[in-house]
PDB file of N, CA, C and O in Angstrom:
ATOM      1  N   GLY Y   1      10.620  -3.522   0.863  1.00 58.00           N
ATOM      2  CA  GLY Y   1       9.704  -2.764   1.789  1.00 58.00           C
ATOM      3  C   GLY Y   1       8.396  -2.487   0.833  1.00 58.00           C
ATOM      4  O   GLY Y   1       8.618  -2.911  -0.376  1.00 58.00           O
ATOM      5  N   ARG Y   2       8.065  -1.290   1.480  1.00 64.00           N
ATOM      6  CA  ARG Y   2       6.951  -0.987   0.625  1.00 64.00           C
ATOM      7  C   ARG Y   2       6.996  -0.381  -0.739  1.00 64.00           C
ATOM      8  O   ARG Y   2       6.180  -0.248  -1.499  1.00 64.00           O
ATOM      9  N   SER Y   3       8.138   0.373  -0.649  1.00 73.00           N
ATOM     10  CA  SER Y   3       8.574   0.964  -2.231  1.00 73.00           C
ATOM     11  C   SER Y   3       8.987  -0.055  -3.172  1.00 73.00           C
ATOM     12  O   SER Y   3       9.116   0.442  -4.226  1.00 73.00           O
ATOM     13  N   VAL Y   4       8.922  -1.272  -2.671  1.00 82.00           N
ATOM     14  CA  VAL Y   4       9.436  -2.277  -3.710  1.00 82.00           C
ATOM     15  C   VAL Y   4       7.809  -2.899  -4.437  1.00 82.00           C
ATOM     16  O   VAL Y   4       7.282  -3.504  -3.661  1.00 82.00           O
ATOM     17  N   SER Y   5       7.737  -2.700  -5.646  1.00 88.00           N
ATOM     18  CA  SER Y   5       6.670  -3.327  -6.428  1.00 88.00           C
ATOM     19  C   SER Y   5       6.644  -4.863  -6.323  1.00 88.00           C
ATOM     20  O   SER Y   5       7.591  -5.233  -6.527  1.00 88.00           O
ATOM     21  N   CYS Y   6       5.634  -5.313  -6.575  1.00 90.00           N
ATOM     22  CA  CYS Y   6       5.372  -6.663  -6.490  1.00 90.00           C
ATOM     23  C   CYS Y   6       6.124  -7.163  -8.022  1.00 90.00           C
ATOM     24  O   CYS Y   6       6.911  -8.189  -7.952  1.00 90.00           O
ATOM     25  N   HIS Y   7       5.950  -6.208  -9.059  1.00 93.00           N
ATOM     26  CA  HIS Y   7       6.229  -6.675 -10.204  1.00 93.00           C
ATOM     27  C   HIS Y   7       7.918  -6.764 -10.100  1.00 93.00           C
ATOM     28  O   HIS Y   7       8.626  -7.487 -10.836  1.00 93.00           O
ATOM     29  N   CYS Y   8       8.652  -5.470  -9.415  1.00 93.00           N
ATOM     30  CA  CYS Y   8       9.863  -5.958  -9.351  1.00 93.00           C
ATOM     31  C   CYS Y   8      10.443  -7.140  -8.557  1.00 93.00           C
ATOM     32  O   CYS Y   8      11.558  -7.495  -8.926  1.00 93.00           O
ATOM     33  N   LEU Y   9       9.760  -7.374  -7.537  1.00 91.00           N
ATOM     34  CA  LEU Y   9       9.950  -8.576  -6.900  1.00 91.00           C
ATOM     35  C   LEU Y   9       9.923  -9.794  -7.595  1.00 91.00           C
ATOM     36  O   LEU Y   9      10.694 -10.572  -7.475  1.00 91.00           O
ATOM     37  N   ILE Y  10       8.732  -9.875  -8.310  1.00 94.00           N
ATOM     38  CA  ILE Y  10       8.488 -11.231  -9.355  1.00 94.00           C
ATOM     39  C   ILE Y  10       9.861 -11.203 -10.319  1.00 94.00           C
ATOM     40  O   ILE Y  10      10.410 -12.258 -10.819  1.00 94.00           O
ATOM     41  N   GLU Y  11      10.420 -10.082 -11.131  1.00 95.00           N
ATOM     42  CA  GLU Y  11      11.431 -10.074 -11.827  1.00 95.00           C
ATOM     43  C   GLU Y  11      12.680 -10.564 -11.287  1.00 95.00           C
ATOM     44  O   GLU Y  11      13.537 -10.811 -11.807  1.00 95.00           O
ATOM     45  N   ALA Y  12      12.918  -9.761  -9.875  1.00 93.00           N
ATOM     46  CA  ALA Y  12      14.191 -10.144  -9.343  1.00 93.00           C
ATOM     47  C   ALA Y  12      14.303 -11.309  -8.914  1.00 93.00           C
ATOM     48  O   ALA Y  12      15.384 -12.247  -9.133  1.00 93.00           O
ATOM     49  N   ALA Y  13      13.113 -11.992  -8.698  1.00 93.00           N
ATOM     50  CA  ALA Y  13      13.106 -13.728  -8.328  1.00 93.00           C
ATOM     51  C   ALA Y  13      13.419 -14.405  -9.652  1.00 93.00           C
ATOM     52  O   ALA Y  13      14.270 -15.450  -9.506  1.00 93.00           O
ATOM     53  N   LYS Y  14      12.899 -14.040 -10.679  1.00 94.00           N
ATOM     54  CA  LYS Y  14      13.015 -14.737 -11.924  1.00 94.00           C
ATOM     55  C   LYS Y  14      14.666 -15.003 -12.234  1.00 94.00           C
ATOM     56  O   LYS Y  14      15.208 -15.710 -12.532  1.00 94.00           O
ATOM     57  N   GLN Y  15      15.476 -13.624 -11.790  1.00 95.00           N
ATOM     58  CA  GLN Y  15      16.845 -13.102 -12.229  1.00 95.00           C
ATOM     59  C   GLN Y  15      17.515 -13.901 -11.152  1.00 95.00           C
ATOM     60  O   GLN Y  15      18.558 -14.435 -11.555  1.00 95.00           O
ATOM     61  N   LEU Y  16      17.522 -14.002  -9.949  1.00 95.00           N
ATOM     62  CA  LEU Y  16      18.151 -14.605  -9.021  1.00 95.00           C
ATOM     63  C   LEU Y  16      17.753 -15.821  -8.526  1.00 95.00           C
ATOM     64  O   LEU Y  16      18.770 -16.574  -7.892  1.00 95.00           O
ATOM     65  N   GLN Y  17      16.790 -16.506  -9.170  1.00 93.00           N
ATOM     66  CA  GLN Y  17      16.472 -18.004  -8.722  1.00 93.00           C
ATOM     67  C   GLN Y  17      16.495 -18.036  -7.218  1.00 93.00           C
ATOM     68  O   GLN Y  17      17.375 -18.978  -6.753  1.00 93.00           O
ATOM     69  N   PRO Y  18      15.836 -17.710  -6.335  1.00 93.00           N
ATOM     70  CA  PRO Y  18      15.858 -18.042  -4.908  1.00 93.00           C
ATOM     71  C   PRO Y  18      15.602 -19.470  -4.616  1.00 93.00           C
ATOM     72  O   PRO Y  18      14.565 -19.786  -5.346  1.00 93.00           O
ATOM     73  N   ASP Y  19      15.686 -19.756  -3.314  1.00 92.00           N
ATOM     74  CA  ASP Y  19      15.018 -21.021  -2.838  1.00 92.00           C
ATOM     75  C   ASP Y  19      13.414 -20.931  -2.392  1.00 92.00           C
ATOM     76  O   ASP Y  19      12.762 -21.798  -2.363  1.00 92.00           O
ATOM     77  N   ALA Y  20      13.271 -19.555  -2.351  1.00 93.00           N
ATOM     78  CA  ALA Y  20      11.932 -19.423  -1.804  1.00 93.00           C
ATOM     79  C   ALA Y  20      11.850 -17.808  -1.543  1.00 93.00           C
ATOM     80  O   ALA Y  20      12.503 -17.223  -1.707  1.00 93.00           O
ATOM     81  N   LEU Y  21      10.274 -17.505  -1.574  1.00 93.00           N
ATOM     82  CA  LEU Y  21      10.190 -16.059  -1.888  1.00 93.00           C
ATOM     83  C   LEU Y  21       9.581 -15.812  -0.313  1.00 93.00           C
ATOM     84  O   LEU Y  21       8.482 -16.891  -0.076  1.00 93.00           O
ATOM     85  N   VAL Y  22       9.491 -14.817   0.357  1.00 92.00           N
ATOM     86  CA  VAL Y  22       8.989 -14.442   1.727  1.00 92.00           C
ATOM     87  C   VAL Y  22       8.415 -13.076   1.603  1.00 92.00           C
ATOM     88  O   VAL Y  22       9.313 -12.009   1.078  1.00 92.00           O
ATOM     89  N   ILE Y  23       7.066 -12.843   1.695  1.00 90.00           N
ATOM     90  CA  ILE Y  23       6.911 -11.232   2.072  1.00 90.00           C
ATOM     91  C   ILE Y  23       6.016 -11.463   3.330  1.00 90.00           C
ATOM     92  O   ILE Y  23       5.158 -12.200   3.707  1.00 90.00           O
ATOM     93  N   VAL Y  24       6.769 -10.451   3.984  1.00 87.00           N
ATOM     94  CA  VAL Y  24       6.070 -10.179   5.456  1.00 87.00           C
ATOM     95  C   VAL Y  24       5.480  -8.587   5.354  1.00 87.00           C
ATOM     96  O   VAL Y  24       6.080  -7.704   5.175  1.00 87.00           O
ATOM     97  N   GLY Y  25       4.201  -8.239   5.915  1.00 81.00           N
ATOM     98  CA  GLY Y  25       3.737  -7.173   6.229  1.00 81.00           C
ATOM     99  C   GLY Y  25       3.737  -6.740   7.513  1.00 81.00           C
ATOM    100  O   GLY Y  25       3.307  -7.641   8.646  1.00 81.00           O
ATOM    101  N   THR Y  26       4.011  -5.615   7.971  1.00 76.00           N
ATOM    102  CA  THR Y  26       3.970  -5.061   9.398  1.00 76.00           C
ATOM    103  C   THR Y  26       2.579  -4.368   9.608  1.00 76.00           C
ATOM    104  O   THR Y  26       1.752  -4.439   8.787  1.00 76.00           O
ATOM    105  N   ARG Y  27       2.550  -3.769  10.641  1.00 69.00           N
ATOM    106  CA  ARG Y  27       1.128  -3.114  10.934  1.00 69.00           C
ATOM    107  C   ARG Y  27       0.710  -2.127  10.247  1.00 69.00           C
ATOM    108  O   ARG Y  27      -0.378  -1.760   9.915  1.00 69.00           O
ATOM    109  N   ARG Y  28       1.922  -1.648   9.525  1.00 70.00           N
ATOM    110  CA  ARG Y  28       1.505  -0.183   8.753  1.00 70.00           C
ATOM    111  C   ARG Y  28       1.194  -0.947   7.348  1.00 70.00           C
ATOM    112  O   ARG Y  28       0.606  -0.144   6.582  1.00 70.00           O
ATOM    113  N   ALA Y  29       1.578  -2.108   6.783  1.00 71.00           N
ATOM    114  CA  ALA Y  29       1.235  -2.483   5.621  1.00 71.00           C
ATOM    115  C   ALA Y  29      -0.301  -2.875   5.346  1.00 71.00           C
ATOM    116  O   ALA Y  29      -1.133  -3.219   6.558  1.00 71.00           O
ATOM    117  N   SER Y  30      -0.817  -2.823   4.168  1.00 79.00           N
ATOM    118  CA  SER Y  30      -2.170  -3.124   4.249  1.00 79.00           C
ATOM    119  C   SER Y  30      -2.185  -4.615   3.681  1.00 79.00           C
ATOM    120  O   SER Y  30      -1.743  -5.137   2.785  1.00 79.00           O
ATOM    121  N   PRO Y  31      -3.192  -5.297   4.455  1.00 82.00           N
ATOM    122  CA  PRO Y  31      -3.724  -6.558   4.038  1.00 82.00           C
ATOM    123  C   PRO Y  31      -4.037  -6.725   2.811  1.00 82.00           C
ATOM    124  O   PRO Y  31      -3.769  -7.719   1.764  1.00 82.00           O
ATOM    125  N   ALA Y  32      -4.700  -5.710   2.181  1.00 84.00           N
ATOM    126  CA  ALA Y  32      -5.172  -5.833   0.614  1.00 84.00           C
ATOM    127  C   ALA Y  32      -3.823  -5.718  -0.080  1.00 84.00           C
ATOM    128  O   ALA Y  32      -4.010  -6.567  -1.375  1.00 84.00           O
ATOM    129  N   ARG Y  33      -2.918  -4.900   0.030  1.00 85.00           N
ATOM    130  CA  ARG Y  33      -1.615  -4.889  -0.741  1.00 85.00           C
ATOM    131  C   ARG Y  33      -0.998  -6.235  -0.680  1.00 85.00           C
ATOM    132  O   ARG Y  33      -0.323  -6.477  -1.806  1.00 85.00           O
ATOM    133  N   MET Y  34      -0.805  -6.808   0.494  1.00 85.00           N
ATOM    134  CA  MET Y  34      -0.024  -8.095   0.618  1.00 85.00           C
ATOM    135  C   MET Y  34      -0.843  -9.223  -0.234  1.00 85.00           C
ATOM    136  O   MET Y  34      -0.239  -9.921  -1.002  1.00 85.00           O
ATOM    137  N   ASN Y  35      -2.130  -9.379  -0.132  1.00 89.00           N
ATOM    138  CA  ASN Y  35      -2.893  -9.979  -0.853  1.00 89.00           C
ATOM    139  C   ASN Y  35      -2.708  -9.935  -2.296  1.00 89.00           C
ATOM    140  O   ASN Y  35      -2.523 -10.917  -3.161  1.00 89.00           O
ATOM    141  N   ARG Y  36      -2.940  -8.885  -3.033  1.00 90.00           N
ATOM    142  CA  ARG Y  36      -2.337  -8.399  -4.266  1.00 90.00           C
ATOM    143  C   ARG Y  36      -1.089  -8.949  -4.803  1.00 90.00           C
ATOM    144  O   ARG Y  36      -1.055  -9.627  -5.812  1.00 90.00           O
ATOM    145  N   CYS Y  37      -0.395  -8.661  -3.875  1.00 91.00           N
ATOM    146  CA  CYS Y  37       1.081  -9.358  -4.333  1.00 91.00           C
ATOM    147  C   CYS Y  37       1.234 -10.526  -4.142  1.00 91.00           C
ATOM    148  O   CYS Y  37       1.647 -11.004  -5.352  1.00 91.00           O
ATOM    149  N   ALA Y  38       0.907 -11.170  -3.200  1.00 92.00           N
ATOM    150  CA  ALA Y  38       0.757 -12.845  -3.463  1.00 92.00           C
ATOM    151  C   ALA Y  38      -0.060 -13.168  -4.375  1.00 92.00           C
ATOM    152  O   ALA Y  38       0.513 -14.216  -4.962  1.00 92.00           O
ATOM    153  N   ARG Y  39      -1.038 -12.953  -4.744  1.00 93.00           N
ATOM    154  CA  ARG Y  39      -1.686 -13.302  -5.992  1.00 93.00           C
ATOM    155  C   ARG Y  39      -0.967 -13.055  -7.244  1.00 93.00           C
ATOM    156  O   ARG Y  39      -0.997 -14.144  -8.212  1.00 93.00           O
ATOM    157  N   MET Y  40      -0.367 -11.929  -7.253  1.00 94.00           N
ATOM    158  CA  MET Y  40       0.755 -11.770  -8.510  1.00 94.00           C
ATOM    159  C   MET Y  40       1.675 -12.728  -8.371  1.00 94.00           C
ATOM    160  O   MET Y  40       1.800 -13.142  -9.485  1.00 94.00           O
ATOM    161  N   ILE Y  41       2.275 -13.209  -7.483  1.00 93.00           N
ATOM    162  CA  ILE Y  41       3.188 -14.180  -7.534  1.00 93.00           C
ATOM    163  C   ILE Y  41       2.606 -15.293  -7.756  1.00 93.00           C
ATOM    164  O   ILE Y  41       3.258 -16.107  -8.578  1.00 93.00           O
ATOM    165  N   VAL Y  42       1.865 -15.750  -7.287  1.00 93.00           N
ATOM    166  CA  VAL Y  42       1.075 -17.084  -7.465  1.00 93.00           C
ATOM    167  C   VAL Y  42       0.623 -17.385  -8.941  1.00 93.00           C
ATOM    168  O   VAL Y  42       1.048 -18.273  -9.620  1.00 93.00           O
ATOM    169  N   ALA Y  43       0.345 -16.228  -9.322  1.00 94.00           N
ATOM    170  CA  ALA Y  43      -0.470 -16.137 -10.923  1.00 94.00           C
ATOM    171  C   ALA Y  43       0.947 -16.126 -11.929  1.00 94.00           C
ATOM    172  O   ALA Y  43       0.856 -16.388 -13.235  1.00 94.00           O
ATOM    173  N   SER Y  44       1.970 -15.726 -11.544  1.00 94.00           N
ATOM    174  CA  SER Y  44       3.201 -15.720 -12.377  1.00 94.00           C
ATOM    175  C   SER Y  44       3.822 -17.130 -12.547  1.00 94.00           C
ATOM    176  O   SER Y  44       4.975 -17.438 -13.102  1.00 94.00           O
ATOM    177  N   ARG Y  45       3.259 -18.112 -11.750  1.00 91.00           N
ATOM    178  CA  ARG Y  45       3.685 -19.464 -11.740  1.00 91.00           C
ATOM    179  C   ARG Y  45       5.443 -19.485 -11.666  1.00 91.00           C
ATOM    180  O   ARG Y  45       5.880 -20.418 -12.238  1.00 91.00           O
ATOM    181  N   LEU Y  46       5.644 -18.918 -10.614  1.00 88.00           N
ATOM    182  CA  LEU Y  46       7.245 -18.947  -9.994  1.00 88.00           C
ATOM    183  C   LEU Y  46       6.993 -20.403  -9.386  1.00 88.00           C
ATOM    184  O   LEU Y  46       6.317 -20.802  -8.715  1.00 88.00           O
ATOM    185  N   SER Y  47       8.562 -21.194  -9.531  1.00 87.00           N
ATOM    186  CA  SER Y  47       8.489 -22.466  -9.024  1.00 87.00           C
ATOM    187  C   SER Y  47       8.635 -22.297  -7.362  1.00 87.00           C
ATOM    188  O   SER Y  47       8.999 -23.884  -6.832  1.00 87.00           O
ATOM    189  N   TRP Y  48       9.112 -21.520  -7.015  1.00 88.00           N
ATOM    190  CA  TRP Y  48       9.611 -21.529  -5.666  1.00 88.00           C
ATOM    191  C   TRP Y  48       8.315 -21.259  -4.409  1.00 88.00           C
ATOM    192  O   TRP Y  48       7.486 -20.439  -4.848  1.00 88.00           O
ATOM    193  N   PRO Y  49       8.558 -21.827  -3.492  1.00 92.00           N
ATOM    194  CA  PRO Y  49       7.467 -21.824  -2.283  1.00 92.00           C
ATOM    195  C   PRO Y  49       7.272 -20.177  -1.767  1.00 92.00           C
ATOM    196  O   PRO Y  49       8.224 -19.653  -1.889  1.00 92.00           O
ATOM    197  N   LEU Y  50       6.106 -19.619  -1.703  1.00 94.00           N
ATOM    198  CA  LEU Y  50       5.913 -18.516  -1.182  1.00 94.00           C
ATOM    199  C   LEU Y  50       5.233 -18.520   0.264  1.00 94.00           C
ATOM    200  O   LEU Y  50       4.217 -19.083   0.595  1.00 94.00           O
ATOM    201  N   PHE Y  51       6.015 -17.682   1.204  1.00 94.00           N
ATOM    202  CA  PHE Y  51       5.853 -17.851   2.353  1.00 94.00           C
ATOM    203  C   PHE Y  51       5.215 -16.260   2.728  1.00 94.00           C
ATOM    204  O   PHE Y  51       5.982 -15.447   2.269  1.00 94.00           O
ATOM    205  N   VAL Y  52       3.984 -16.135   3.518  1.00 92.00           N
ATOM    206  CA  VAL Y  52       3.488 -14.744   4.089  1.00 92.00           C
ATOM    207  C   VAL Y  52       3.638 -14.894   5.409  1.00 92.00           C
ATOM    208  O   VAL Y  52       3.323 -15.737   6.117  1.00 92.00           O
ATOM    209  N   GLY Y  53       3.692 -13.809   6.011  1.00 88.00           N
ATOM    210  CA  GLY Y  53       3.742 -13.452   7.371  1.00 88.00           C
ATOM    211  C   GLY Y  53       3.849 -11.955   7.751  1.00 88.00           C
ATOM    212  O   GLY Y  53       3.599 -11.019   7.180  1.00 88.00           O
ATOM    213  N   GLY Y  54       3.703 -11.802   8.939  1.00 84.00           N
ATOM    214  CA  GLY Y  54       3.823 -10.476   9.879  1.00 84.00           C
ATOM    215  C   GLY Y  54       2.652 -10.245  10.427  1.00 84.00           C
ATOM    216  O   GLY Y  54       1.755 -11.011  10.381  1.00 84.00           O
ATOM    217  N   SER Y  55       2.755  -9.141  11.211  1.00 81.00           N
ATOM    218  CA  SER Y  55       1.624  -8.807  11.887  1.00 81.00           C
ATOM    219  C   SER Y  55       0.303  -8.178  11.358  1.00 81.00           C
ATOM    220  O   SER Y  55      -0.736  -8.111  11.596  1.00 81.00           O
ATOM    221  N   VAL Y  56       0.672  -8.112   9.721  1.00 77.00           N
ATOM    222  CA  VAL Y  56      -0.591  -7.989   9.008  1.00 77.00           C
ATOM    223  C   VAL Y  56      -1.598  -9.095   8.697  1.00 77.00           C
ATOM    224  O   VAL Y  56      -2.744  -8.771   8.221  1.00 77.00           O
ATOM    225  N   LEU Y  57      -1.066 -10.204   8.718  1.00 80.00           N
ATOM    226  CA  LEU Y  57      -2.152 -11.253   9.058  1.00 80.00           C
ATOM    227  C   LEU Y  57      -2.845 -11.234  10.052  1.00 80.00           C
ATOM    228  O   LEU Y  57      -2.691 -12.111  10.849  1.00 80.00           O
ATOM    229  N   THR Y  58      -4.026 -10.789  10.186  1.00 78.00           N
ATOM    230  CA  THR Y  58      -5.154 -10.962  10.912  1.00 78.00           C
ATOM    231  C   THR Y  58      -5.712 -12.326  10.721  1.00 78.00           C
ATOM    232  O   THR Y  58      -5.688 -12.743   9.745  1.00 78.00           O
ATOM    233  N   ARG Y  59      -6.605 -12.888  11.817  1.00 79.00           N
ATOM    234  CA  ARG Y  59      -7.360 -14.058  11.515  1.00 79.00           C
ATOM    235  C   ARG Y  59      -8.394 -14.025  10.435  1.00 79.00           C
ATOM    236  O   ARG Y  59      -8.759 -14.503   9.794  1.00 79.00           O
ATOM    237  N   ARG Y  60      -8.914 -12.691  10.468  1.00 82.00           N
ATOM    238  CA  ARG Y  60      -9.711 -12.104   9.266  1.00 82.00           C
ATOM    239  C   ARG Y  60      -9.185 -11.968   7.931  1.00 82.00           C
ATOM    240  O   ARG Y  60      -9.721 -12.822   6.844  1.00 82.00           O
ATOM    241  N   ASP Y  61      -8.124 -11.649   7.761  1.00 78.00           N
ATOM    242  CA  ASP Y  61      -7.543 -11.632   6.451  1.00 78.00           C
ATOM    243  C   ASP Y  61      -6.597 -12.602   6.059  1.00 78.00           C
ATOM    244  O   ASP Y  61      -6.450 -12.779   4.995  1.00 78.00           O
ATOM    245  N   ALA Y  62      -5.916 -13.690   6.798  1.00 80.00           N
ATOM    246  CA  ALA Y  62      -5.133 -14.533   6.516  1.00 80.00           C
ATOM    247  C   ALA Y  62      -5.681 -15.461   5.886  1.00 80.00           C
ATOM    248  O   ALA Y  62      -4.977 -16.003   4.609  1.00 80.00           O
ATOM    249  N   PRO Y  63      -6.816 -16.193   5.891  1.00 83.00           N
ATOM    250  CA  PRO Y  63      -7.098 -16.980   4.858  1.00 83.00           C
ATOM    251  C   PRO Y  63      -7.495 -16.469   3.497  1.00 83.00           C
ATOM    252  O   PRO Y  63      -7.663 -17.123   2.466  1.00 83.00           O
ATOM    253  N   LEU Y  64      -7.636 -15.271   3.329  1.00 85.00           N
ATOM    254  CA  LEU Y  64      -7.778 -14.499   1.743  1.00 85.00           C
ATOM    255  C   LEU Y  64      -6.407 -14.511   1.347  1.00 85.00           C
ATOM    256  O   LEU Y  64      -6.367 -14.289   0.199  1.00 85.00           O
ATOM    257  N   ILE Y  65      -5.169 -14.514   1.849  1.00 88.00           N
ATOM    258  CA  ILE Y  65      -3.957 -14.366   1.298  1.00 88.00           C
ATOM    259  C   ILE Y  65      -2.914 -15.809   1.014  1.00 88.00           C
ATOM    260  O   ILE Y  65      -3.046 -16.622   1.827  1.00 88.00           O
ATOM    261  N   PRO Y  66      -2.691 -15.902  -0.524  1.00 91.00           N
ATOM    262  CA  PRO Y  66      -2.237 -17.287  -0.451  1.00 91.00           C
ATOM    263  C   PRO Y  66      -0.930 -17.197  -0.134  1.00 91.00           C
ATOM    264  O   PRO Y  66      -0.130 -16.165   0.131  1.00 91.00           O
ATOM    265  N   GLY Y  67      -0.375 -18.682  -0.061  1.00 91.00           N
ATOM    266  CA  GLY Y  67       1.100 -18.775   0.651  1.00 91.00           C
ATOM    267  C   GLY Y  67       1.146 -19.605   1.770  1.00 91.00           C
ATOM    268  O   GLY Y  67      -0.042 -19.855   2.407  1.00 91.00           O
ATOM    269  N   VAL Y  68       2.121 -19.832   1.942  1.00 91.00           N
ATOM    270  CA  VAL Y  68       2.428 -20.850   3.415  1.00 91.00           C
ATOM    271  C   VAL Y  68       2.273 -19.595   4.529  1.00 91.00           C
ATOM    272  O   VAL Y  68       3.399 -19.036   4.565  1.00 91.00           O
ATOM    273  N   HIS Y  69       1.331 -19.735   5.282  1.00 90.00           N
ATOM    274  CA  HIS Y  69       1.265 -18.599   6.562  1.00 90.00           C
ATOM    275  C   HIS Y  69       2.606 -19.008   7.659  1.00 90.00           C
ATOM    276  O   HIS Y  69       2.654 -19.992   8.031  1.00 90.00           O
ATOM    277  N   LEU Y  70       3.258 -18.006   7.988  1.00 91.00           N
ATOM    278  CA  LEU Y  70       4.365 -18.150   8.891  1.00 91.00           C
ATOM    279  C   LEU Y  70       3.756 -17.736  10.255  1.00 91.00           C
ATOM    280  O   LEU Y  70       2.748 -16.944  10.513  1.00 91.00           O
ATOM    281  N   PRO Y  71       4.342 -18.350  11.369  1.00 88.00           N
ATOM    282  CA  PRO Y  71       4.053 -18.055  12.516  1.00 88.00           C
ATOM    283  C   PRO Y  71       4.535 -16.553  13.081  1.00 88.00           C
ATOM    284  O   PRO Y  71       5.342 -16.123  12.375  1.00 88.00           O
ATOM    285  N   GLN Y  72       3.847 -16.113  13.888  1.00 83.00           N
ATOM    286  CA  GLN Y  72       4.632 -14.832  14.458  1.00 83.00           C
ATOM    287  C   GLN Y  72       5.969 -14.668  15.118  1.00 83.00           C
ATOM    288  O   GLN Y  72       6.608 -13.867  14.769  1.00 83.00           O
ATOM    289  N   SER Y  73       6.431 -15.826  15.642  1.00 86.00           N
ATOM    290  CA  SER Y  73       7.787 -16.095  16.028  1.00 86.00           C
ATOM    291  C   SER Y  73       8.466 -16.028  14.871  1.00 86.00           C
ATOM    292  O   SER Y  73       8.647 -16.822  14.189  1.00 86.00           O
ATOM    293  N   LEU Y  74       9.682 -14.930  15.092  1.00 86.00           N
ATOM    294  CA  LEU Y  74      10.640 -14.953  14.150  1.00 86.00           C
ATOM    295  C   LEU Y  74      11.366 -16.297  13.863  1.00 86.00           C
ATOM    296  O   LEU Y  74      11.789 -16.822  12.960  1.00 86.00           O
ATOM    297  N   VAL Y  75      12.073 -17.197  14.948  1.00 91.00           N
ATOM    298  CA  VAL Y  75      12.709 -18.225  15.065  1.00 91.00           C
ATOM    299  C   VAL Y  75      11.688 -19.132  14.492  1.00 91.00           C
ATOM    300  O   VAL Y  75      12.338 -20.109  13.801  1.00 91.00           O
ATOM    301  N   ALA Y  76      10.337 -19.334  14.984  1.00 92.00           N
ATOM    302  CA  ALA Y  76       9.810 -20.458  14.337  1.00 92.00           C
ATOM    303  C   ALA Y  76       9.443 -20.127  12.673  1.00 92.00           C
ATOM    304  O   ALA Y  76       9.519 -21.226  11.883  1.00 92.00           O
ATOM    305  N   SER Y  77       9.298 -19.072  12.315  1.00 92.00           N
ATOM    306  CA  SER Y  77       9.358 -18.744  11.012  1.00 92.00           C
ATOM    307  C   SER Y  77      10.712 -19.224  10.154  1.00 92.00           C
ATOM    308  O   SER Y  77      10.414 -19.837   9.115  1.00 92.00           O
ATOM    309  N   ALA Y  78      11.511 -18.761  10.620  1.00 93.00           N
ATOM    310  CA  ALA Y  78      12.918 -19.103  10.120  1.00 93.00           C
ATOM    311  C   ALA Y  78      13.007 -20.835   9.999  1.00 93.00           C
ATOM    312  O   ALA Y  78      13.683 -21.361   9.167  1.00 93.00           O
ATOM    313  N   GLU Y  79      12.953 -21.156  11.061  1.00 94.00           N
ATOM    314  CA  GLU Y  79      12.819 -23.039  10.896  1.00 94.00           C
ATOM    315  C   GLU Y  79      11.674 -23.645  10.061  1.00 94.00           C
ATOM    316  O   GLU Y  79      12.381 -24.386   9.457  1.00 94.00           O
ATOM    317  N   ARG Y  80      10.478 -22.853   9.918  1.00 92.00           N
ATOM    318  CA  ARG Y  80       9.626 -23.431   8.770  1.00 92.00           C
ATOM    319  C   ARG Y  80      10.154 -23.159   7.367  1.00 92.00           C
ATOM    320  O   ARG Y  80      10.097 -24.022   6.764  1.00 92.00           O
ATOM    321  N   ILE Y  81      10.786 -22.254   7.221  1.00 93.00           N
ATOM    322  CA  ILE Y  81      11.115 -21.859   5.785  1.00 93.00           C
ATOM    323  C   ILE Y  81      12.549 -22.672   5.557  1.00 93.00           C
ATOM    324  O   ILE Y  81      12.365 -23.319   4.419  1.00 93.00           O
ATOM    325  N   GLU Y  82      13.394 -22.899   6.442  1.00 94.00           N
ATOM    326  CA  GLU Y  82      14.425 -23.870   6.326  1.00 94.00           C
ATOM    327  C   GLU Y  82      14.197 -25.035   6.233  1.00 94.00           C
ATOM    328  O   GLU Y  82      14.567 -25.716   5.040  1.00 94.00           O
ATOM    329  N   LYS Y  83      13.189 -25.776   6.753  1.00 93.00           N
ATOM    330  CA  LYS Y  83      12.599 -27.164   6.486  1.00 93.00           C
ATOM    331  C   LYS Y  83      12.229 -27.058   5.318  1.00 93.00           C
ATOM    332  O   LYS Y  83      12.378 -28.153   4.645  1.00 93.00           O
ATOM    333  N   ALA Y  84      11.307 -26.255   4.559  1.00 90.00           N
ATOM    334  CA  ALA Y  84      10.791 -26.176   3.582  1.00 90.00           C
ATOM    335  C   ALA Y  84      11.668 -26.377   2.407  1.00 90.00           C
ATOM    336  O   ALA Y  84      11.581 -26.915   1.330  1.00 90.00           O
ATOM    337  N   VAL Y  85      12.738 -25.477   2.423  1.00 90.00           N
ATOM    338  CA  VAL Y  85      13.807 -25.408   1.238  1.00 90.00           C
ATOM    339  C   VAL Y  85      14.680 -26.522   1.502  1.00 90.00           C
ATOM    340  O   VAL Y  85      15.136 -26.746   0.274  1.00 90.00           O
ATOM    341  N   THR Y  86      14.869 -27.098   2.734  1.00 90.00           N
ATOM    342  CA  THR Y  86      15.979 -27.903   2.448  1.00 90.00           C
ATOM    343  C   THR Y  86      15.497 -29.317   2.632  1.00 90.00           C
ATOM    344  O   THR Y  86      16.053 -30.284   2.378  1.00 90.00           O
ATOM    345  N   GLY Y  87      14.062 -29.616   2.845  1.00 80.00           N
ATOM    346  CA  GLY Y  87      13.608 -30.858   3.051  1.00 80.00           C
ATOM    347  C   GLY Y  87      13.468 -31.647   4.398  1.00 80.00           C
ATOM    348  O   GLY Y  87      13.388 -32.271   4.930  1.00 80.00           O
TER     349      GLY Y  87
END
């Protein structure tokens, strides 16, 4: 959630070794905050794919945010993530 800092997310990922990282922003989230967090994740050189999505990704902001952009459909997003992590 918004109360979880990007630093904590990165540290948890290092400890838990997930198959992928997914950050999703709702309408209340800031595209700038999502952008900063995505860039921090990329800069930390974690070896897992980064997926970003949610209603915060407008056509104007999406090109600025690194990561694999997820479709608006939850089902389509889940399928895209599963395909990426399972091959």
